[in-house]
JSON list of C-alpha atoms in Angstrom, two decimals:
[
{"chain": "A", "resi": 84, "resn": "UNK", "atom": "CA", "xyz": [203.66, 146.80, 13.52]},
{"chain": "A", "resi": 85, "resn": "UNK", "atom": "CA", "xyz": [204.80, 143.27, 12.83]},
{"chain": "A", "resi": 86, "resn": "UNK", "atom": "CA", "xyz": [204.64, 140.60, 14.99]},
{"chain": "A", "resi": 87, "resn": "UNK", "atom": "CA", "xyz": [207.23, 138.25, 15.29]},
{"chain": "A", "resi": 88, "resn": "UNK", "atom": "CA", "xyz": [206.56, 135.20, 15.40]},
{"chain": "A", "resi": 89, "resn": "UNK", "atom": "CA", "xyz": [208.61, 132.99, 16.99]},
{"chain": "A", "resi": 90, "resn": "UNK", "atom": "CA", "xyz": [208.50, 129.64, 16.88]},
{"chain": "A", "resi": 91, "resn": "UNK", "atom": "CA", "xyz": [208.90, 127.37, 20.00]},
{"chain": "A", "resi": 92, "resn": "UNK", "atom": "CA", "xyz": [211.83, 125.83, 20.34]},
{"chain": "A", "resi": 93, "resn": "UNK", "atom": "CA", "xyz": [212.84, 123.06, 22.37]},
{"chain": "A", "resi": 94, "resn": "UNK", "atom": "CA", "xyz": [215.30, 120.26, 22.38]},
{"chain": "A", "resi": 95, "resn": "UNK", "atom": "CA", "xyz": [213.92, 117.10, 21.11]},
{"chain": "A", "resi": 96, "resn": "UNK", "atom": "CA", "xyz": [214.89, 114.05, 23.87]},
{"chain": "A", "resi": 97, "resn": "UNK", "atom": "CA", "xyz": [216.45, 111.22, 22.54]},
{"chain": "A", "resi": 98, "resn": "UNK", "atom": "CA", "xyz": [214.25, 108.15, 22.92]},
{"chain": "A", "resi": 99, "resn": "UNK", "atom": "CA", "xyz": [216.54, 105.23, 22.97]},
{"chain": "A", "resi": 100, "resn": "UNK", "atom": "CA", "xyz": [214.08, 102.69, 24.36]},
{"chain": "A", "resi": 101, "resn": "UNK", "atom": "CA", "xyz": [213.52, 100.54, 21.13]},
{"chain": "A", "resi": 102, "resn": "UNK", "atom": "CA", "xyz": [216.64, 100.51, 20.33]},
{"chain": "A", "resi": 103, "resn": "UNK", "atom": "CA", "xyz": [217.40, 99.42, 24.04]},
{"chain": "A", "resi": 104, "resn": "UNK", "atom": "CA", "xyz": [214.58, 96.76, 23.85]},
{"chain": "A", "resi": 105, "resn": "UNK", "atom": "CA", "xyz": [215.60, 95.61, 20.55]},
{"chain": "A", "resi": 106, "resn": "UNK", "atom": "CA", "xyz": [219.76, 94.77, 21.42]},
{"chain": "A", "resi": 107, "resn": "UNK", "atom": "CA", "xyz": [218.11, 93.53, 25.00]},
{"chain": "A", "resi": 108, "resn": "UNK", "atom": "CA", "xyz": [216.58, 90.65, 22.52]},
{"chain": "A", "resi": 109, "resn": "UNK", "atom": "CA", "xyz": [218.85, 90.16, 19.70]},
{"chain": "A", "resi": 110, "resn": "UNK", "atom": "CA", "xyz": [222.08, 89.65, 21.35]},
{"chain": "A", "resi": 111, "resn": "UNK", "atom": "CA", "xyz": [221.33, 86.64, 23.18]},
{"chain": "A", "resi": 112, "resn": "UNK", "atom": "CA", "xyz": [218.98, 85.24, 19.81]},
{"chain": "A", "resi": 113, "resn": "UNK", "atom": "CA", "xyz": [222.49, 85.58, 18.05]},
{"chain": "A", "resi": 114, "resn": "UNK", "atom": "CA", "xyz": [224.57, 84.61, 20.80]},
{"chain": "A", "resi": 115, "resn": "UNK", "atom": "CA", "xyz": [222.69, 81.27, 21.16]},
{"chain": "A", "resi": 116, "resn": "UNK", "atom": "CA", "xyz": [222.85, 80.55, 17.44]},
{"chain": "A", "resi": 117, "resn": "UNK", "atom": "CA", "xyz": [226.06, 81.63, 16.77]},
{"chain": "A", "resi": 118, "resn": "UNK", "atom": "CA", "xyz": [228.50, 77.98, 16.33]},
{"chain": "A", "resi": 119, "resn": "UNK", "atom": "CA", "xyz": [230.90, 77.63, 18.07]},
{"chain": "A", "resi": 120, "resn": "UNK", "atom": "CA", "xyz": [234.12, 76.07, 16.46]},
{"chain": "A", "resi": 121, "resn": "UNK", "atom": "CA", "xyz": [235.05, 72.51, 18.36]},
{"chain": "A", "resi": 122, "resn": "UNK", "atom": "CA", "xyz": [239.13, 72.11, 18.08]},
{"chain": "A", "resi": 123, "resn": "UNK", "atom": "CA", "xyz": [240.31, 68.64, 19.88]},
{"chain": "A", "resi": 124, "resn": "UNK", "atom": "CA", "xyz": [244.07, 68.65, 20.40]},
{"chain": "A", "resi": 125, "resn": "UNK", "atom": "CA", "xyz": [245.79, 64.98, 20.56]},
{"chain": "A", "resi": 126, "resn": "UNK", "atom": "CA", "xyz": [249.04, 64.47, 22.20]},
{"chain": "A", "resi": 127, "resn": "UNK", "atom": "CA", "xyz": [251.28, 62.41, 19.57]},
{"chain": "A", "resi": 128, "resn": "UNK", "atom": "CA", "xyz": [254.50, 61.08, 20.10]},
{"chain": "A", "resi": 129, "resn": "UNK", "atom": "CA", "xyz": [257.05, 61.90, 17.17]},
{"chain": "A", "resi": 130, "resn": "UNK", "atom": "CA", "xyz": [260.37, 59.86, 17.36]},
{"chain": "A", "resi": 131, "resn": "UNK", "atom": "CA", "xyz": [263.57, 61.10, 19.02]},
{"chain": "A", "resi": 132, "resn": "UNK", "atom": "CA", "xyz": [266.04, 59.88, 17.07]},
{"chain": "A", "resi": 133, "resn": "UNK", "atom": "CA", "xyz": [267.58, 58.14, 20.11]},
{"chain": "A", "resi": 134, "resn": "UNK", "atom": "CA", "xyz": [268.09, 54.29, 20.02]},
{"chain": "A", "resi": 135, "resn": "UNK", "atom": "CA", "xyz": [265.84, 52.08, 22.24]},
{"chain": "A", "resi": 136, "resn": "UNK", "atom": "CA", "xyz": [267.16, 50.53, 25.31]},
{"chain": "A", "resi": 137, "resn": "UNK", "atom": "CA", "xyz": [266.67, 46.65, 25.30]},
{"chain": "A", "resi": 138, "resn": "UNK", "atom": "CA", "xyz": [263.57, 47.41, 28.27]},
{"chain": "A", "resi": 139, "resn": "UNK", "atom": "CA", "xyz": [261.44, 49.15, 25.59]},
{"chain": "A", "resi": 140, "resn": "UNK", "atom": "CA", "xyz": [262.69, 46.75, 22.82]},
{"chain": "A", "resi": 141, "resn": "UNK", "atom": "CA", "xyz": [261.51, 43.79, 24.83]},
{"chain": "A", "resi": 142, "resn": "UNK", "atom": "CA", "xyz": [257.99, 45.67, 25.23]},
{"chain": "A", "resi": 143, "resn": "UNK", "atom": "CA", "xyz": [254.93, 44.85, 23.03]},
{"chain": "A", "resi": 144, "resn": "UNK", "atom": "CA", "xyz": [254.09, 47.48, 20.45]},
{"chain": "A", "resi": 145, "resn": "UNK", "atom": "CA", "xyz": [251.44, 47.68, 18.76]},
{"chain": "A", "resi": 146, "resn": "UNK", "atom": "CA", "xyz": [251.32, 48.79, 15.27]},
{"chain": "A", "resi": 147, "resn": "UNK", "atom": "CA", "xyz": [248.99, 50.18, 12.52]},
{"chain": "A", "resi": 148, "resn": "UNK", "atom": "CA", "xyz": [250.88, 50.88, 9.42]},
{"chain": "A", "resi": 149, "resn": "UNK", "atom": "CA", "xyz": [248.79, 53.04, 6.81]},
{"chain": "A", "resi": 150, "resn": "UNK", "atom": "CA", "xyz": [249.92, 51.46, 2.50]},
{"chain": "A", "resi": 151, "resn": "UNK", "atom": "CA", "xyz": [247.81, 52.93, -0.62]},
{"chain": "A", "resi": 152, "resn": "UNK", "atom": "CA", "xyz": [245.71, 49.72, -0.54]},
{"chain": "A", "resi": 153, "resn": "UNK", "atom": "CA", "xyz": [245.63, 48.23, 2.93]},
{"chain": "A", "resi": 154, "resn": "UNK", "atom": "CA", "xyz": [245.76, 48.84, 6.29]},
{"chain": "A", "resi": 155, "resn": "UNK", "atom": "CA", "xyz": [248.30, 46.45, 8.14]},
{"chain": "A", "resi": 156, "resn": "UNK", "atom": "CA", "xyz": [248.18, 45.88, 12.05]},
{"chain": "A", "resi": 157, "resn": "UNK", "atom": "CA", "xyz": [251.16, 43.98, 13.74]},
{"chain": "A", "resi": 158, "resn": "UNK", "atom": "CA", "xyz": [253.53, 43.67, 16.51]},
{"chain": "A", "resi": 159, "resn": "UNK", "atom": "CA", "xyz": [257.00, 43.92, 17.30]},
{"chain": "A", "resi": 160, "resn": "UNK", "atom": "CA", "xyz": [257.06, 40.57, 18.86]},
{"chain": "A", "resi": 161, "resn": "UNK", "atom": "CA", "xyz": [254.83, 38.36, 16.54]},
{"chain": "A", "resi": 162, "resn": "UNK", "atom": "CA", "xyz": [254.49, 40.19, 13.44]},
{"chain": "A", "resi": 163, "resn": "UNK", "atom": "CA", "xyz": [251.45, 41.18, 10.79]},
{"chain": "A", "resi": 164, "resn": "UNK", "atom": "CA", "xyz": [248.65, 40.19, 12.81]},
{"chain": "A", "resi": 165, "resn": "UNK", "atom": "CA", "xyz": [245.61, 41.45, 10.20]},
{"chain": "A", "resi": 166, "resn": "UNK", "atom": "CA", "xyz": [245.86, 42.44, 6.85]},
{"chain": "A", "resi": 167, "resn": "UNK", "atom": "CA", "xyz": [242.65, 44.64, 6.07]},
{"chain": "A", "resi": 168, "resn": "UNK", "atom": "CA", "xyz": [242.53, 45.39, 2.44]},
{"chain": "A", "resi": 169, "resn": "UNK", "atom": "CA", "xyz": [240.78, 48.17, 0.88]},
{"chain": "A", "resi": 170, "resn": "UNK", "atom": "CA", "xyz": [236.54, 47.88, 0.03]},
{"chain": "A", "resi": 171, "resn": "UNK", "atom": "CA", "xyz": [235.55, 49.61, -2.74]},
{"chain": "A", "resi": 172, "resn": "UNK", "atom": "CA", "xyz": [238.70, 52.36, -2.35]},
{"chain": "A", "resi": 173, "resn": "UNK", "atom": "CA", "xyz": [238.09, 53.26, 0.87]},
{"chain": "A", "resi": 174, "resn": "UNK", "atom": "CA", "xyz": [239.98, 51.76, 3.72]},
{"chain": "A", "resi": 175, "resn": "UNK", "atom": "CA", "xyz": [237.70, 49.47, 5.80]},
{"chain": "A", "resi": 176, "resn": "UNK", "atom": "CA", "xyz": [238.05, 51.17, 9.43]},
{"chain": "A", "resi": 177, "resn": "UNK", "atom": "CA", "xyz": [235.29, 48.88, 11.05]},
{"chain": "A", "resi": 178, "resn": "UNK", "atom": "CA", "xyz": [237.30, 45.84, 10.69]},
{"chain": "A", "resi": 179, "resn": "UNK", "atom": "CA", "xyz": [240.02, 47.82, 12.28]},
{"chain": "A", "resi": 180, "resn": "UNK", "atom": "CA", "xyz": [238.35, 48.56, 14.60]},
{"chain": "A", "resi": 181, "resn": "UNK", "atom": "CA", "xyz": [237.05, 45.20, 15.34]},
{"chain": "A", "resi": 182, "resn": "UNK", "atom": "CA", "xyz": [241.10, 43.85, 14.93]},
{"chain": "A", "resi": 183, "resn": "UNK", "atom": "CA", "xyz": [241.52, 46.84, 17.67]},
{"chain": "A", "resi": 184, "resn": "UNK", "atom": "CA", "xyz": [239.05, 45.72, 20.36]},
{"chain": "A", "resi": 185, "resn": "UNK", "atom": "CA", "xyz": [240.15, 41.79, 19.81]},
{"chain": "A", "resi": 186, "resn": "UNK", "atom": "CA", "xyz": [243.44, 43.18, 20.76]},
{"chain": "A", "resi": 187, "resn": "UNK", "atom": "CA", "xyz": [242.71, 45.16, 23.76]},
{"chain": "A", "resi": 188, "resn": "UNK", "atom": "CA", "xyz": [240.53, 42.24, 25.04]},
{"chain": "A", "resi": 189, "resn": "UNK", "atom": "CA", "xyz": [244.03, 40.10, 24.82]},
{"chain": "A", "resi": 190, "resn": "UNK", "atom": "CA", "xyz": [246.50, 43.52, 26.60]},
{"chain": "A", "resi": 191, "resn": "UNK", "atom": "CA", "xyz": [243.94, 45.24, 28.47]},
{"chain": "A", "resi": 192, "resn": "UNK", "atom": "CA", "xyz": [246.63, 47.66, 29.88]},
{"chain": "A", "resi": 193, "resn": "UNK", "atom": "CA", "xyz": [248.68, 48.66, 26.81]},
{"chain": "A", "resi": 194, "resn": "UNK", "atom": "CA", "xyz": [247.32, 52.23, 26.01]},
{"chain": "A", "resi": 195, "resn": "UNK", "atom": "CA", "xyz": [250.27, 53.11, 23.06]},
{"chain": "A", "resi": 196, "resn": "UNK", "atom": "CA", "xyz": [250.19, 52.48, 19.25]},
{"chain": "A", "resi": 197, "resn": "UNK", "atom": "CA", "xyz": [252.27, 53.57, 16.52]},
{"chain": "A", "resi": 198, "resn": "UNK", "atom": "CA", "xyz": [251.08, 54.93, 13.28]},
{"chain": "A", "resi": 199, "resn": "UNK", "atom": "CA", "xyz": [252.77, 54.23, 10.74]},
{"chain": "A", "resi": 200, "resn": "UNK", "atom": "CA", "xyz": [251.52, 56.05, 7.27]},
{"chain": "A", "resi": 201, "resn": "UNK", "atom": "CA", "xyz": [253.05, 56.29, 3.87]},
{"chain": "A", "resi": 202, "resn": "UNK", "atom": "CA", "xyz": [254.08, 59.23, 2.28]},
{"chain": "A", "resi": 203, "resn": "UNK", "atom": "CA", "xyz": [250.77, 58.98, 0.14]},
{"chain": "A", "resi": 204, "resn": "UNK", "atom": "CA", "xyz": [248.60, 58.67, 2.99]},
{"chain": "A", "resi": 205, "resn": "UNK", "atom": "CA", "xyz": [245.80, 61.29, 2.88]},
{"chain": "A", "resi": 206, "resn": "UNK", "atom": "CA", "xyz": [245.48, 63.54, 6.21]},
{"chain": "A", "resi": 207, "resn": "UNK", "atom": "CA", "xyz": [242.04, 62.39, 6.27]},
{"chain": "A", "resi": 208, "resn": "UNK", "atom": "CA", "xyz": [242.74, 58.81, 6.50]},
{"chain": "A", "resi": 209, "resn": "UNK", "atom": "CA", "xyz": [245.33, 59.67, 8.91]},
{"chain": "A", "resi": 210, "resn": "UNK", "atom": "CA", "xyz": [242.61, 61.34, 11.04]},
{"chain": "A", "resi": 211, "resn": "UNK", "atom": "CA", "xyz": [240.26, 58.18, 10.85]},
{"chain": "A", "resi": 212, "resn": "UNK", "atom": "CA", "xyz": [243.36, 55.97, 11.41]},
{"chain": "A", "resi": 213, "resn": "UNK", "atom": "CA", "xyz": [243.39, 57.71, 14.83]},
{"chain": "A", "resi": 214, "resn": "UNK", "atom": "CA", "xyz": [240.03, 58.50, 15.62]},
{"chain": "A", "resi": 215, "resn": "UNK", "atom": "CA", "xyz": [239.54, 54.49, 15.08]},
{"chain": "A", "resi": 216, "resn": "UNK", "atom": "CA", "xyz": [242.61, 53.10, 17.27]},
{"chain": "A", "resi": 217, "resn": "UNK", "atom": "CA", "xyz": [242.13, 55.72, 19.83]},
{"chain": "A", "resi": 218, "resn": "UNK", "atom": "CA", "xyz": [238.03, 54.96, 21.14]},
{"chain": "A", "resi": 219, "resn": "UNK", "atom": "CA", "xyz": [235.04, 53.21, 19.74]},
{"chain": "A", "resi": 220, "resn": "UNK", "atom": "CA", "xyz": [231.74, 53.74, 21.09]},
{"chain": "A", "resi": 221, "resn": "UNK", "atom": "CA", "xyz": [229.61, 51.35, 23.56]},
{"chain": "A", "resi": 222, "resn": "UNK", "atom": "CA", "xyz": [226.49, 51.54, 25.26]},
{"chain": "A", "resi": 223, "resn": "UNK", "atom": "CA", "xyz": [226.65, 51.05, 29.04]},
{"chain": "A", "resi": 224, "resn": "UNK", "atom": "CA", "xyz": [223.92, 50.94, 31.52]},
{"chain": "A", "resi": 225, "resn": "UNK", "atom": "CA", "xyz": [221.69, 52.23, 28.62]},
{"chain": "A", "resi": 226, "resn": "UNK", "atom": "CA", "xyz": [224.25, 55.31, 27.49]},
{"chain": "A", "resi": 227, "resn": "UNK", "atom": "CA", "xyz": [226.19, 55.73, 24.83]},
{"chain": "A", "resi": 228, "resn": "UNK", "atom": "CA", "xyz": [229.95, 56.22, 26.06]},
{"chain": "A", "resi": 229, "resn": "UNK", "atom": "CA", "xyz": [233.58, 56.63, 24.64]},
{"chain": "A", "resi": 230, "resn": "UNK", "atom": "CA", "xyz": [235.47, 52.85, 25.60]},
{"chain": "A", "resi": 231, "resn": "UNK", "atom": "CA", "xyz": [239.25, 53.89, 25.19]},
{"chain": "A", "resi": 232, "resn": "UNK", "atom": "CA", "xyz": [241.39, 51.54, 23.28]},
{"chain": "A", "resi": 233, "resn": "UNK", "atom": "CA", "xyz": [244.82, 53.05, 22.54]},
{"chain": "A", "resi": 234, "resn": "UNK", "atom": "CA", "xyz": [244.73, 56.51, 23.51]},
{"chain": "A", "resi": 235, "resn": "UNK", "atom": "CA", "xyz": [248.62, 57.18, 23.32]},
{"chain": "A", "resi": 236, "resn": "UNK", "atom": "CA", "xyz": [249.32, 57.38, 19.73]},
{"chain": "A", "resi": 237, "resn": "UNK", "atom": "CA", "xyz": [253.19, 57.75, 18.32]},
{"chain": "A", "resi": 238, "resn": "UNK", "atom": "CA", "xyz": [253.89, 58.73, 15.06]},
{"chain": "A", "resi": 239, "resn": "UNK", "atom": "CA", "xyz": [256.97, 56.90, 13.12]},
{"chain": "A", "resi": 240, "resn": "UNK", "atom": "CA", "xyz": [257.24, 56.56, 8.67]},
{"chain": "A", "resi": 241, "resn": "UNK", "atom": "CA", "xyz": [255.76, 53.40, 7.18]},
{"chain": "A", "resi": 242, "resn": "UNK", "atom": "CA", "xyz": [258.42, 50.61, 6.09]},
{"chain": "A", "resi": 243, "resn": "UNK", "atom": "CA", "xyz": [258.59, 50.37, 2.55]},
{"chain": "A", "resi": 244, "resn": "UNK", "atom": "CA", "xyz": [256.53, 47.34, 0.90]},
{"chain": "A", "resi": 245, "resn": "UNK", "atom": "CA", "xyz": [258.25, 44.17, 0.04]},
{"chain": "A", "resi": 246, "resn": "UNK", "atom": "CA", "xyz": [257.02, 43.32, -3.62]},
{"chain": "A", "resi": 247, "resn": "UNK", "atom": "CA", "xyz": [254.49, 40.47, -2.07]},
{"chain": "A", "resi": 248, "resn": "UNK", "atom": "CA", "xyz": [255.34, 40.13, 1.26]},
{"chain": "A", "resi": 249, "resn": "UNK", "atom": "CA", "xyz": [253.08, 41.20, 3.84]},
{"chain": "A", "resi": 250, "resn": "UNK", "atom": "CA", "xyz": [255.95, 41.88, 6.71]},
{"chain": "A", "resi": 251, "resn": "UNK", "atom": "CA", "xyz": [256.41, 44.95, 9.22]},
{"chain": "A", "resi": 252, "resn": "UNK", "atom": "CA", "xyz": [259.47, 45.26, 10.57]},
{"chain": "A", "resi": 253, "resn": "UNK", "atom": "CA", "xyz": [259.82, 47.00, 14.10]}
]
């Protein structure tokens, strides 16, 4: 007679401890290197197409128009108040900077400029035409902080350059 032999049989348990242990320490190692994409959104102020009244016409604006080879600030009241030429081909956005703060030192509650760029004017430069007019940094009581300049920036199309002449019109 033949035995039979019969083999044991039993259901293996599933042992999902390591794996447990192993998401309990991964997910927040990749969670805590994982970069996270900074988007800024800036308010602009795009013209309406409507005529200004003689109130706003009267008002001081401020202006930063964006040419090829210079940067040209002026007002609506006075006219080009700093040429700043190109250095080297890049636009020198220190010295506007500078031209910016002198400016908010003289109207320390005007908070709007208009940009002004040319239809060659690189988004870039654009974007560091803002950046500069909008906020410059300063140390106070030992910190570094954001000192708001013009924060409330319109948008409007460059006037087209005078062979010479250095003049914004408004």
């Amino acid at each position: 007679m033949r035995r039979k032999h019969r083999r044991l049989q039993s259901e293996a348990d599933l042992d999902i401890t390591p794996f447990m242990n192993l998401m309990i320490v991964l997910v927040p190692v990749l969670l805590l290197n994982m970069v996270f994409a900074h988007t800024s959104v800036l308010e602009l102020n795009f013209p309406t197409g409507e005529s200004l009244s003689a109130e706003q016409a009267e008002e001081l604006q401020i202006q930063v128009v964006i040419y090829e080879d210079r940067l040209v600030v002026a007002d609506n009241q006075g006219g080009v108040i700093k040429n700043i030429p190109q250095r080297e081909g890049e636009y020198d956005f220190g010295l506007l900077k500078d031209v910016m703060k002198e400016i908010k030192s003289r109207v320390p509650d005007k908070k709007d400029v208009i940009i002004m760029p040319s239809r060659q004017t690189s988004y870039q430069s654009l974007v560091s035409v803002m950046d500069t007019v909008r906020s410059y940094e300063a140390v106070v009581a030992g910190s570094v902080v954001e000192a708001e300049l013009f924060p409330e920036i319109s948008l409007g199309d460059a006037p087209a350059q005078a062979s010479g002449s250095a003049e914004v019109s408004s």
